[in-house]
mmCIF file of C-alpha atoms in Angstrom:
data_model
loop_
_atom_site.group_PDB
_atom_site.id
_atom_site.type_symbol
_atom_site.label_atom_id
_atom_site.label_comp_id
_atom_site.label_asym_id
_atom_site.label_seq_id
_atom_site.Cartn_x
_atom_site.Cartn_y
_atom_site.Cartn_z
ATOM 1 C CA MET A 987 11.806 -73.325 145.801
ATOM 2 C CA ALA A 988 11.979 -69.888 147.415
ATOM 3 C CA ILE A 989 9.285 -68.754 149.822
ATOM 4 C CA ASP A 990 8.203 -65.957 147.497
ATOM 5 C CA ASP A 991 7.633 -68.529 144.686
ATOM 6 C CA VAL A 992 4.693 -70.060 146.585
ATOM 7 C CA GLY A 993 1.429 -69.469 144.742
ATOM 8 C CA ASP A 994 3.100 -68.335 141.516
ATOM 9 C CA PRO A 995 1.508 -69.793 138.386
ATOM 10 C CA PRO A 996 3.338 -72.653 136.710
ATOM 11 C CA SER A 997 5.832 -71.822 134.003
ATOM 12 C CA VAL A 998 4.357 -71.033 130.611
ATOM 13 C CA ASP A 999 7.412 -72.537 128.895
ATOM 14 C CA ALA A 1000 5.817 -75.843 127.907
ATOM 15 C CA THR A 1001 7.729 -78.352 125.825
ATOM 16 C CA PRO A 1002 6.225 -79.413 122.468
ATOM 17 C CA ALA A 1003 5.390 -82.828 123.970
ATOM 18 C CA THR A 1004 3.413 -81.346 126.881
ATOM 19 C CA ALA A 1005 1.691 -78.879 124.556
ATOM 20 C CA ALA A 1006 0.666 -81.767 122.265
ATOM 21 C CA ALA A 1007 -0.602 -83.759 125.252
ATOM 22 C CA THR A 1008 -2.636 -80.746 126.394
ATOM 23 C CA ARG A 1009 -4.130 -80.327 122.913
ATOM 24 C CA ARG A 1010 -4.893 -84.046 122.720
ATOM 25 C CA GLY A 1011 -6.622 -83.866 126.109
ATOM 26 C CA ALA A 1012 -8.644 -80.852 125.025
ATOM 27 C CA HIS A 1013 -9.806 -82.729 121.933
ATOM 28 C CA TRP A 1014 -11.071 -85.580 124.114
ATOM 29 C CA ILE A 1015 -13.044 -82.977 126.042
ATOM 30 C CA VAL A 1016 -14.502 -81.594 122.788
ATOM 31 C CA PHE A 1017 -15.235 -85.122 121.518
ATOM 32 C CA LEU A 1018 -16.961 -86.343 124.684
ATOM 33 C CA GLY A 1019 -18.578 -82.975 125.477
ATOM 34 C CA LEU A 1020 -20.138 -82.711 122.019
ATOM 35 C CA ALA A 1021 -21.307 -86.327 122.185
ATOM 36 C CA ALA A 1022 -22.933 -85.655 125.575
ATOM 37 C CA LEU A 1023 -24.557 -82.447 124.279
ATOM 38 C CA VAL A 1024 -26.059 -84.245 121.266
ATOM 39 C CA LEU A 1025 -27.283 -87.105 123.483
ATOM 40 C CA VAL A 1026 -28.938 -84.733 125.976
ATOM 41 C CA LEU A 1027 -30.549 -82.532 123.287
ATOM 42 C CA ASP A 1028 -31.784 -85.613 121.431
ATOM 43 C CA GLN A 1029 -33.312 -87.218 124.514
ATOM 44 C CA LEU A 1030 -34.865 -83.936 125.722
ATOM 45 C CA ALA A 1031 -36.430 -83.287 122.294
ATOM 46 C CA LYS A 1032 -37.802 -86.834 122.171
ATOM 47 C CA ALA A 1033 -39.158 -86.608 125.740
ATOM 48 C CA TRP A 1034 -40.925 -83.325 124.919
ATOM 49 C CA LEU A 1035 -42.387 -84.828 121.752
ATOM 50 C CA VAL A 1036 -43.628 -87.999 123.472
ATOM 51 C CA ALA A 1037 -45.266 -85.885 126.215
ATOM 52 C CA ASN A 1038 -46.954 -83.455 123.811
ATOM 53 C CA VAL A 1039 -47.668 -85.227 120.508
ATOM 54 C CA SER A 1040 -49.628 -88.448 119.985
ATOM 55 C CA PRO A 1041 -48.203 -91.165 117.703
ATOM 56 C CA GLY A 1042 -49.122 -90.301 114.111
ATOM 57 C CA GLU A 1043 -50.257 -86.761 115.015
ATOM 58 C CA VAL A 1044 -48.965 -84.012 112.696
ATOM 59 C CA VAL A 1045 -47.989 -80.593 114.111
ATOM 60 C CA SER A 1046 -47.136 -77.887 111.556
ATOM 61 C CA VAL A 1047 -44.032 -75.863 112.403
ATOM 62 C CA VAL A 1048 -43.485 -74.003 109.124
ATOM 63 C CA GLY A 1049 -46.606 -74.633 107.068
ATOM 64 C CA ASP A 1050 -46.427 -77.973 105.272
ATOM 65 C CA TRP A 1051 -42.638 -77.682 104.808
ATOM 66 C CA ILE A 1052 -41.547 -78.572 108.343
ATOM 67 C CA ARG A 1053 -43.774 -80.650 110.587
ATOM 68 C CA LEU A 1054 -43.477 -82.679 113.766
ATOM 69 C CA VAL A 1055 -44.768 -86.236 113.441
ATOM 70 C CA PHE A 1056 -44.346 -88.762 116.262
ATOM 71 C CA SER A 1057 -42.982 -91.835 114.487
ATOM 72 C CA GLN A 1058 -41.756 -95.075 116.065
ATOM 73 C CA ASN A 1059 -38.913 -96.386 113.904
ATOM 74 C CA SER A 1060 -38.143 -100.034 114.634
ATOM 75 C CA GLY A 1061 -35.733 -100.245 111.694
ATOM 76 C CA ALA A 1062 -32.345 -98.760 110.940
ATOM 77 C CA LEU A 1063 -31.280 -95.761 108.894
ATOM 78 C CA PHE A 1064 -34.352 -93.901 107.599
ATOM 79 C CA GLY A 1065 -36.666 -96.741 108.689
ATOM 80 C CA MET A 1066 -35.085 -99.507 106.592
ATOM 81 C CA PHE A 1067 -34.969 -103.111 107.895
ATOM 82 C CA ARG A 1068 -37.903 -102.751 110.301
ATOM 83 C CA GLU A 1069 -38.468 -104.947 113.369
ATOM 84 C CA ASN A 1070 -34.755 -105.532 114.096
ATOM 85 C CA ALA A 1071 -34.241 -103.096 116.996
ATOM 86 C CA ALA A 1072 -32.333 -105.575 119.201
ATOM 87 C CA LEU A 1073 -29.937 -106.483 116.394
ATOM 88 C CA PHE A 1074 -29.356 -102.816 115.541
ATOM 89 C CA GLY A 1075 -28.927 -102.024 119.236
ATOM 90 C CA LEU A 1076 -26.097 -104.563 119.493
ATOM 91 C CA ALA A 1077 -24.552 -103.374 116.214
ATOM 92 C CA SER A 1078 -24.781 -99.792 117.482
ATOM 93 C CA ILE A 1079 -22.873 -100.679 120.648
ATOM 94 C CA ALA A 1080 -20.077 -102.155 118.508
ATOM 95 C CA VAL A 1081 -20.050 -99.027 116.312
ATOM 96 C CA ILE A 1082 -19.881 -96.799 119.415
ATOM 97 C CA GLY A 1083 -16.779 -98.709 120.513
ATOM 98 C CA LEU A 1084 -15.213 -98.278 117.068
ATOM 99 C CA ILE A 1085 -15.926 -94.528 117.091
ATOM 100 C CA VAL A 1086 -14.138 -94.123 120.437
ATOM 101 C CA VAL A 1087 -11.151 -96.236 119.303
ATOM 102 C CA TYR A 1088 -10.901 -94.332 116.019
ATOM 103 C CA HIS A 1089 -10.993 -91.013 117.874
ATOM 104 C CA GLY A 1090 -8.050 -92.242 119.942
ATOM 105 C CA LYS A 1091 -6.093 -92.634 116.701
ATOM 106 C CA VAL A 1092 -7.041 -89.267 115.108
ATOM 107 C CA GLY A 1093 -7.708 -87.250 118.267
ATOM 108 C CA ARG A 1094 -5.079 -84.611 117.461
ATOM 109 C CA SER A 1095 -7.416 -83.130 114.871
ATOM 110 C CA LEU A 1096 -10.028 -80.791 116.316
ATOM 111 C CA TYR A 1097 -12.034 -81.200 113.099
ATOM 112 C CA MET A 1098 -12.114 -84.990 113.514
ATOM 113 C CA SER A 1099 -12.963 -84.652 117.214
ATOM 114 C CA ILE A 1100 -15.997 -82.557 116.264
ATOM 115 C CA ALA A 1101 -17.089 -84.932 113.489
ATOM 116 C CA LEU A 1102 -16.641 -88.023 115.646
ATOM 117 C CA GLY A 1103 -18.273 -86.327 118.659
ATOM 118 C CA LEU A 1104 -21.367 -85.647 116.544
ATOM 119 C CA LEU A 1105 -21.308 -89.239 115.300
ATOM 120 C CA LEU A 1106 -20.917 -90.667 118.815
ATOM 121 C CA GLY A 1107 -23.676 -88.463 120.255
ATOM 122 C CA GLY A 1108 -26.062 -89.452 117.472
ATOM 123 C CA ALA A 1109 -25.266 -93.139 117.881
ATOM 124 C CA LEU A 1110 -25.766 -92.907 121.656
ATOM 125 C CA GLY A 1111 -29.079 -91.060 121.223
ATOM 126 C CA ASN A 1112 -30.525 -93.698 118.924
ATOM 127 C CA VAL A 1113 -29.137 -96.725 120.793
ATOM 128 C CA THR A 1114 -30.642 -95.329 123.999
ATOM 129 C CA ASP A 1115 -34.072 -95.443 122.327
ATOM 130 C CA ARG A 1116 -33.513 -98.896 120.802
ATOM 131 C CA LEU A 1117 -32.486 -100.499 124.078
ATOM 132 C CA ARG A 1118 -35.003 -98.630 126.251
ATOM 133 C CA LEU A 1119 -38.053 -98.597 123.968
ATOM 134 C CA GLY A 1120 -37.391 -101.175 121.233
ATOM 135 C CA TYR A 1121 -37.656 -98.423 118.587
ATOM 136 C CA VAL A 1122 -36.236 -94.994 117.798
ATOM 137 C CA VAL A 1123 -38.439 -91.922 118.197
ATOM 138 C CA ASP A 1124 -38.331 -89.902 114.954
ATOM 139 C CA PHE A 1125 -40.230 -86.655 114.613
ATOM 140 C CA VAL A 1126 -38.872 -84.091 112.117
ATOM 141 C CA ASP A 1127 -40.769 -84.290 108.826
ATOM 142 C CA ILE A 1128 -39.564 -82.061 105.982
ATOM 143 C CA GLY A 1129 -40.987 -81.793 102.470
ATOM 144 C CA ILE A 1130 -43.479 -80.211 100.154
ATOM 145 C CA GLY A 1131 -46.903 -81.773 99.770
ATOM 146 C CA SER A 1132 -46.550 -85.505 99.147
ATOM 147 C CA PHE A 1133 -42.785 -85.183 98.496
ATOM 148 C CA ARG A 1134 -41.375 -85.802 101.989
ATOM 149 C CA TRP A 1135 -37.894 -86.612 103.255
ATOM 150 C CA PHE A 1136 -37.471 -89.468 105.725
ATOM 151 C CA THR A 1137 -38.634 -88.558 109.241
ATOM 152 C CA PHE A 1138 -35.624 -88.031 111.506
ATOM 153 C CA ASN A 1139 -34.517 -86.770 114.931
ATOM 154 C CA VAL A 1140 -31.700 -84.746 116.539
ATOM 155 C CA ALA A 1141 -29.417 -87.809 116.686
ATOM 156 C CA ASP A 1142 -29.961 -88.507 112.974
ATOM 157 C CA ALA A 1143 -29.177 -84.867 112.128
ATOM 158 C CA ALA A 1144 -25.907 -85.077 114.116
ATOM 159 C CA ILE A 1145 -24.979 -88.344 112.383
ATOM 160 C CA SER A 1146 -25.715 -86.812 108.969
ATOM 161 C CA CYS A 1147 -23.561 -83.747 109.733
ATOM 162 C CA ALA A 1148 -20.757 -86.044 110.914
ATOM 163 C CA ILE A 1149 -20.948 -88.112 107.722
ATOM 164 C CA VAL A 1150 -20.710 -84.968 105.578
ATOM 165 C CA MET A 1151 -17.683 -83.832 107.623
ATOM 166 C CA LEU A 1152 -16.003 -87.246 107.336
ATOM 167 C CA ILE A 1153 -16.570 -87.381 103.565
ATOM 168 C CA ALA A 1154 -15.117 -83.868 103.279
ATOM 169 C CA ALA A 1155 -12.079 -84.979 105.323
ATOM 170 C CA ALA A 1156 -11.616 -88.013 103.071
ATOM 171 C CA LEU A 1157 -11.780 -85.851 99.945
ATOM 172 C CA ILE A 1158 -9.690 -82.987 101.375
ATOM 173 C CA PRO A 1159 -7.376 -84.447 104.061
ATOM 174 C CA SER A 1160 -5.819 -81.056 104.851
ATOM 175 C CA LEU A 1161 -9.246 -79.889 106.044
ATOM 176 C CA ALA A 1162 -8.924 -82.162 109.058
ATOM 177 C CA GLY A 1163 -5.149 -81.925 109.303
ATOM 178 C CA LEU A 1164 -4.895 -85.620 108.510
ATOM 179 C CA GLY A 1165 -2.072 -85.207 106.013
ATOM 180 C CA GLU A 1166 0.160 -83.288 108.414
ATOM 181 C CA ARG A 1167 3.144 -84.908 110.070
ATOM 182 C CA SER A 1168 3.661 -84.581 113.791
ATOM 183 C CA SER A 1169 6.700 -82.529 114.797
ATOM 184 C CA ASP A 1170 6.940 -84.116 118.258
ATOM 185 C CA GLY A 1171 8.280 -87.438 117.176
#
């Protein structure tokens, strides 16, 4: 190495293998960063709600269409199977492990990293509530009059988006780049 080479940036001539490793690393950052963002937004929204809205209180956001309602969900998806928070907490921990392992297998796809990051963040948001409180704080209530959707939270919205993305990837594999062959061996 010559003295005048000191401080020069590294060569931009990366091999395909190092470029793939860099992309794979970046996807882990997207996956974990998005999961952390969803977890933080979910917990902040729930903390604000708990501090400002009483259980059962209804706060109109957009007329009767969108309301905030502090609900304590001790069940699973959309309030089904109530009073099993500990069981669902343990099941959620297993699912979180499976999400991370699956991402390790499909981590070359940015699309899948985003979908699985949303799924992981949502799972972490809800399991945090289950293990800390014994229930999940739900608060978004959407509907018209007596026709209401299930009350949900930020974590549930992230999980729902992830499920839509995963179904789309299953139906159209090229969307997520899952049908492509790797050129680096």
